[in-house]
Structure formats: C-alpha cells, structure tokens
C-alpha cells in the first residue's frame, strides 16, 4: 500500500479534475461541444486569485469568488463572440473545435505577455499543516477538498432545486421542447458557459497555493479532465465525477508503484476503456 | 467537405498556368537568395505542409486526428536511430522511417478507428502522449530528454558535381521541393480519385455509405495509413534539417499546430490549403519569435485562427479567399451547394 500522503495527493488531484470535468460536461450537455479552452480558464482564474491576494490584499476566499465572477464573465464573452457564431447551421464540429483549441494559444500568449513567463508562488497563503500522527496534511490541500465538496453540493442544489437548474436540465434533454416551453436556449447556453468557466477558474485559484502559477499550468488539468469526461461518458455528470476520481487517484498511486510509465498506463487505460465502451462508463448506449 | 455547405469546384478557380508559374517561381528561389532565414523558413513550411496534407486526408473520412505529430516523431526517431546509432546511410533510413511510421499507423488505425468521432480524437491524443513519454524515458534507444543529434545525408557525387548537404541549405531546399511535389501529386490524385470520393461519402453519411456497401473501417484505415507514411517522411526529413530530435519537438501542441495550419489554409483543398496554411502560419511564427515580446506568437496564432474561422465564410480558409478574388476579377463562380440531407447538421 502506498503511504497516506500519496492517497491524499491523489484525492486533491481528483478534486480538481472533478471540478473541471463537471464544468466541461455541463457545457457539453448544453452546447454540444467540448470546450478545449477550459484549462486556460483554470490558469486565468489562478492568476486573478494570485494578483487579488498578493497585490490587492483581498482575503483568499473572497478572491476565489472574484476570480469565478471575472473568468465566468470572460467565458460568457467567448461563448457570445466565438462559439455561438461557429455553431450555427452550416458549421460542423470542426470549426468550433478548432476555434476553442486556437483560444488555448490565444489565452496562453495573452497571459504570458501580461503576467510574464516566470512561475509565481503563493505558498504563503494558508500556511501550516494538520498533524495526523503518522502523516500530515497541509491546510492548502484540506482547503481544496472542502472547496470541492462545497462546489458539488452547491451545483447539486442549483441543478435540482432552482428554476435555472430546471431550465438547464430541460435544455440538455431536449432543446427544442425546452424552447417551446419558454426556456431561452441561447440564454441557458450563456449561463452554462459562465458556470463552467467560473468552476474552472475557482479550481485554478484554489490550486494556486498548492502548485505554482504560470501561463502553461492549465494544459495538464485540461487534458486530464478531458480524459475524465470521456471515460466517464460524454454528457454524464456522474461520469465526470467518477472519471475525475479514477484519473486523479491512479495518477498518483500508479506513479508511486511504477514511476515513469504510470502516465503510459493511464493513457492505455483510457484507450482500453474507450475501445470496450466507446460511449464511456456512464454514457448512454449509442442509438 | 464537412465544415461548410459550399463545395467549390476548384478546377474553375485558379487556372493551371498560374499554379505552374508559382511552382516555377518557387523552384527558382535559391537562385535569387541564399539567405539562411528565407530558405529555412520555406523548407520548414514545406515539411509541415506534408503533415498537414496527411491531416486533411484523415479529415476527409470525417475523423479528427490529434496525434499527427506523434507520427512525425516516430519517423524522426526511426531515421535518427538508424543513421546515427546503427550507422546506416541516410536514404534507406529515410524510406524506412516512412514505412515504419505507416506500419504503426496501420496497426493503431485497425484498433483505434473502430471508435470514431470524439473518442478517436481523444485516443489519438493519448497515443501522442504515450509516444512522447516513451521517447522521454526509453534512454537506451532514444537517449531520453537530451535527444539525438542527427547527421546530414552524405554528399552525392554526380560526375564532378557534388551535392553537399552539410555546407549549405540549397540541396535541402530542393529535396524538400521534390518531397512536397511528390506528396502533393499523391494526395491530389488520391483526393480526386474514386477512393477520395469514397472518403467523402464515409464522412458525409456513414450509415448511408455502409448501406451502399462501403466498408467504413477499410477506408478510414487506408486514409490513416497513407497519412502515417507521409507524415513519417516529413518527420524524418524535418529532424535531419533541424539536426536534432528530442521528445519536446513533436508534442501534442505540434499536433494542434498541424490542425491550425489546415484550418487557416482551408481544408477544402487538400494540397493548396495545406501549403498556404503551413507557409502563412510558419512564416508568421518565425517572424514573431524574433520580436522582443515574449509569447506574442501564441497570441497571434490563436487570434489568426479564430479570425479566419469567424470572418472567412464557413471556415473555408485562406485558399478560398484567393479563389474569391480570382473569381471576382477573372471568372464567374461555379459554386455548388451540397444538398441539405448530406450535411451533418441537418440530421436531427
């Protein structure tokens, strides 16, 4: 058995992948596209938190909310300016996929020019460790886990108990019928994109103290959460959560056992799952 | 073509004589200038354009491969290992690079293309990452992160005229020229042949194509393997040109770059789009890296692709802009609208 610290690291990673994957699935179920720029919203969120905490002296929890709002608004702008215009009739999936991939480079370049390429540390936020006898957990990692639980509960409430959530679920099931019943589908797309991006931004912000903040930090979480939603099943929220847990834990626990080739094992696992069940673990069977 | 509704009959757009003139002009470039910067930009753009042609051929079957850089890496590593570590002459290793890359593409394709669509894209990403990690950690063969320094091909002597790759770039330029022309002819012929038409039908409506007796897997694998062979050649030649191969040269972001080049050039035209896209983006990137502003090339790359997608009609890329100009000035358009039931958006 790997030591407890490895499991906790795995859990922290799972939490981040889960939060990101949740946002991506939400966007996918409404807009029908994979938002490849998701990792860059994670990165931008981390930068907003970094500058809010270090330059403006805003308390950490408040700066998380600020980054969620700012980056969520940015996500809405992207939806309005780019995605909506490329998903009309006459466009296939290629155009919007290519556009969101190009935005990866756009945001990374913009962040590199604005904030510099140097990695920035904010380890002094939330210092200290919780001593558990045989092992210890830093408060930063506890914060990540609590944050994820809060987010998941909040998302559950929003999706199942509010009117907006009802509109989102109806649109995901059947957009035409939903719009017949008075749901503004364009507006729902905008809201969902905002929610997804602010989730990514807050995940980036909460991970800021654990790792360092740099313009390219979003690439690995993006790929991992993408893999998570694909093995979990595109469009399935449960799948996103389970996929995130599987990937996060495997990533650190396998790495403990077979260092270098753990990533190979991870990718092979993804390939095998996709070949056996192309619709993913929790996806609906193809019609 | 799946991304747009409009299919342009390219025969009417640019007459052959203009294409011939452009080719002749490009063939004469080393006579006008032997500047390192110009030649190396053209050589690299040409090599990337071959990879882009492969990407567009796979796109013709409706699949979106995100692992094309991995095949360049395989080609590059095969040629580097055969020439430097086993001491074989260059040209047989160059051929071997394409063949081995093609065999790997065939094997991967047979397994992976069963899962089409998004799953296929994700699997190719995973495949590219696996290639990169293996190259990084298999020290005995690939020398890990430090990579392998490649040697230029040995001088070829014909009579008292010697072609020496080590001293200047002109031989590299002409071999690149030959390689691009050869691949362009190959892909162009494939694309307009019956097989190319079958690729399109597989993409446009898989169910209908299958009912007409077209074996979907067979044509997807054919396209993937052809792309693999030529991408392997491109990789083998590229590492010889830049004289080093390491795991960072062909990572996932280079696959994304290949995709971006095809979008900017325009995937409706397999040869023209690939060459225009790779030349424009590569030269632009090369120019921008010389600017003192860090990271500006990423920003501009992303912006160019998004702007091309937003403002050129239906994502047809820069070749179509040229076609539009040509039609407006010289000739009336012959534009066909693809009937609604064949485009994917109208399935629902």
Short mmCIF file of C-alpha atoms in Angstrom, two decimals, chain A residues 39-155:
data_model
loop_
_atom_site.label_atom_id
_atom_site.label_comp_id
_atom_site.label_asym_id
_atom_site.label_seq_id
_atom_site.Cartn_x
_atom_site.Cartn_y
_atom_site.Cartn_z
CA UNK A 39 -7.69 24.60 -18.85
CA UNK A 40 -6.86 28.17 -19.80
CA UNK A 41 -9.78 29.47 -17.76
CA UNK A 42 -8.28 27.46 -14.88
CA UNK A 43 -4.97 29.25 -15.49
CA UNK A 44 -6.60 32.69 -15.72
CA UNK A 45 -8.53 32.03 -12.51
CA UNK A 46 -5.28 31.21 -10.73
CA UNK A 47 -3.76 34.47 -11.97
CA UNK A 48 -6.74 36.52 -10.83
CA UNK A 49 -6.50 34.95 -7.37
CA UNK A 50 -2.74 35.49 -7.28
CA UNK A 51 -2.99 39.19 -8.05
CA UNK A 52 -6.02 39.67 -5.82
CA UNK A 53 -4.21 38.11 -2.87
CA UNK A 54 -0.70 39.48 -3.34
CA UNK A 55 -1.25 42.85 -4.99
CA UNK A 56 -4.65 43.95 -3.68
CA UNK A 57 -4.61 42.13 -0.36
CA UNK A 58 -8.08 40.64 -0.78
CA UNK A 59 -8.78 37.68 1.57
CA UNK A 60 -8.30 34.31 -0.13
CA UNK A 61 -11.94 33.02 -0.09
CA UNK A 62 -13.23 36.33 -1.42
CA UNK A 63 -10.61 36.38 -4.18
CA UNK A 64 -11.80 32.91 -5.24
CA UNK A 65 -15.27 34.31 -5.74
CA UNK A 66 -13.88 37.33 -7.61
CA UNK A 67 -11.94 35.08 -9.98
CA UNK A 68 -15.06 32.99 -10.51
CA UNK A 69 -17.07 36.06 -11.46
CA UNK A 70 -14.42 37.65 -13.70
CA UNK A 71 -13.48 34.47 -15.57
CA UNK A 72 -17.10 33.37 -15.76
CA UNK A 73 -17.88 36.67 -17.48
CA UNK A 74 -14.94 36.08 -19.83
CA UNK A 75 -16.33 32.64 -20.64
CA UNK A 76 -19.68 34.24 -21.48
CA UNK A 77 -17.91 36.68 -23.79
CA UNK A 78 -16.16 33.78 -25.52
CA UNK A 79 -19.47 31.97 -25.89
CA UNK A 80 -21.16 35.03 -27.36
CA UNK A 81 -18.34 36.13 -29.65
CA UNK A 82 -16.89 32.85 -30.87
CA UNK A 83 -18.78 29.70 -30.01
CA UNK A 84 -22.28 30.94 -30.80
CA UNK A 85 -21.20 32.24 -34.19
CA UNK A 86 -19.50 28.97 -35.13
CA UNK A 87 -22.27 26.58 -34.14
CA UNK A 88 -24.98 27.87 -36.43
CA UNK A 89 -26.36 25.89 -39.37
CA UNK A 90 -23.73 25.16 -41.97
CA UNK A 91 -20.94 24.55 -39.50
CA UNK A 92 -19.75 21.13 -38.46
CA UNK A 93 -17.94 20.24 -35.30
CA UNK A 94 -14.54 21.03 -36.80
CA UNK A 95 -14.89 24.80 -36.86
CA UNK A 96 -15.82 25.24 -33.21
CA UNK A 97 -13.30 22.61 -32.05
CA UNK A 98 -10.55 24.38 -33.94
CA UNK A 99 -11.64 27.74 -32.57
CA UNK A 100 -11.57 26.63 -28.94
CA UNK A 101 -8.19 24.98 -29.49
CA UNK A 102 -6.88 28.19 -31.01
CA UNK A 103 -8.13 30.06 -27.94
CA UNK A 104 -5.78 27.87 -25.87
CA UNK A 105 -2.87 29.53 -27.62
CA UNK A 106 -4.54 32.93 -27.52
CA UNK A 107 -5.05 32.94 -23.76
CA UNK A 108 -1.65 31.42 -23.01
CA UNK A 109 0.02 34.03 -25.18
CA UNK A 110 -2.01 36.82 -23.59
CA UNK A 111 -1.22 35.57 -20.08
CA UNK A 112 2.47 35.21 -20.94
CA UNK A 113 2.60 38.76 -22.27
CA UNK A 114 0.62 40.27 -19.43
CA UNK A 115 1.97 38.37 -16.43
CA UNK A 116 5.36 37.08 -17.62
CA UNK A 117 6.51 33.52 -18.13
CA UNK A 118 8.01 33.08 -14.66
CA UNK A 119 6.22 30.71 -12.30
CA UNK A 120 4.73 32.61 -9.39
CA UNK A 121 4.41 31.05 -5.96
CA UNK A 122 1.74 31.92 -3.44
CA UNK A 123 2.61 29.25 -0.89
CA UNK A 124 2.31 31.72 1.98
CA UNK A 125 -1.48 31.73 1.57
CA UNK A 126 -2.97 29.26 4.05
CA UNK A 127 0.29 28.10 5.66
CA UNK A 128 0.54 25.32 8.19
CA UNK A 129 -0.15 21.60 8.33
CA UNK A 130 -2.61 19.42 10.18
CA UNK A 131 -0.69 16.75 12.08
CA UNK A 132 -2.42 13.37 11.99
CA UNK A 133 0.18 11.27 13.81
CA UNK A 134 1.74 9.07 11.16
CA UNK A 135 1.22 11.64 8.41
CA UNK A 136 0.26 15.28 7.99
CA UNK A 137 -1.92 17.26 5.58
CA UNK A 138 -1.30 20.86 4.67
CA UNK A 139 -4.22 23.25 5.13
CA UNK A 140 -4.00 24.11 1.44
CA UNK A 141 -4.89 20.54 0.48
CA UNK A 142 -7.69 20.42 3.04
CA UNK A 143 -9.00 23.64 1.51
CA UNK A 144 -9.06 22.01 -1.94
CA UNK A 145 -11.06 19.05 -0.67
CA UNK A 146 -13.55 21.18 1.29
CA UNK A 147 -13.91 23.54 -1.68
CA UNK A 148 -14.76 20.65 -3.98
CA UNK A 149 -17.36 19.30 -1.59
CA UNK A 150 -18.94 22.75 -1.30
CA UNK A 151 -18.94 23.18 -5.08
CA UNK A 152 -20.51 19.78 -5.64
CA UNK A 153 -23.26 20.39 -3.10
CA UNK A 154 -23.88 23.86 -4.50
CA UNK A 155 -24.07 22.51 -8.04
#
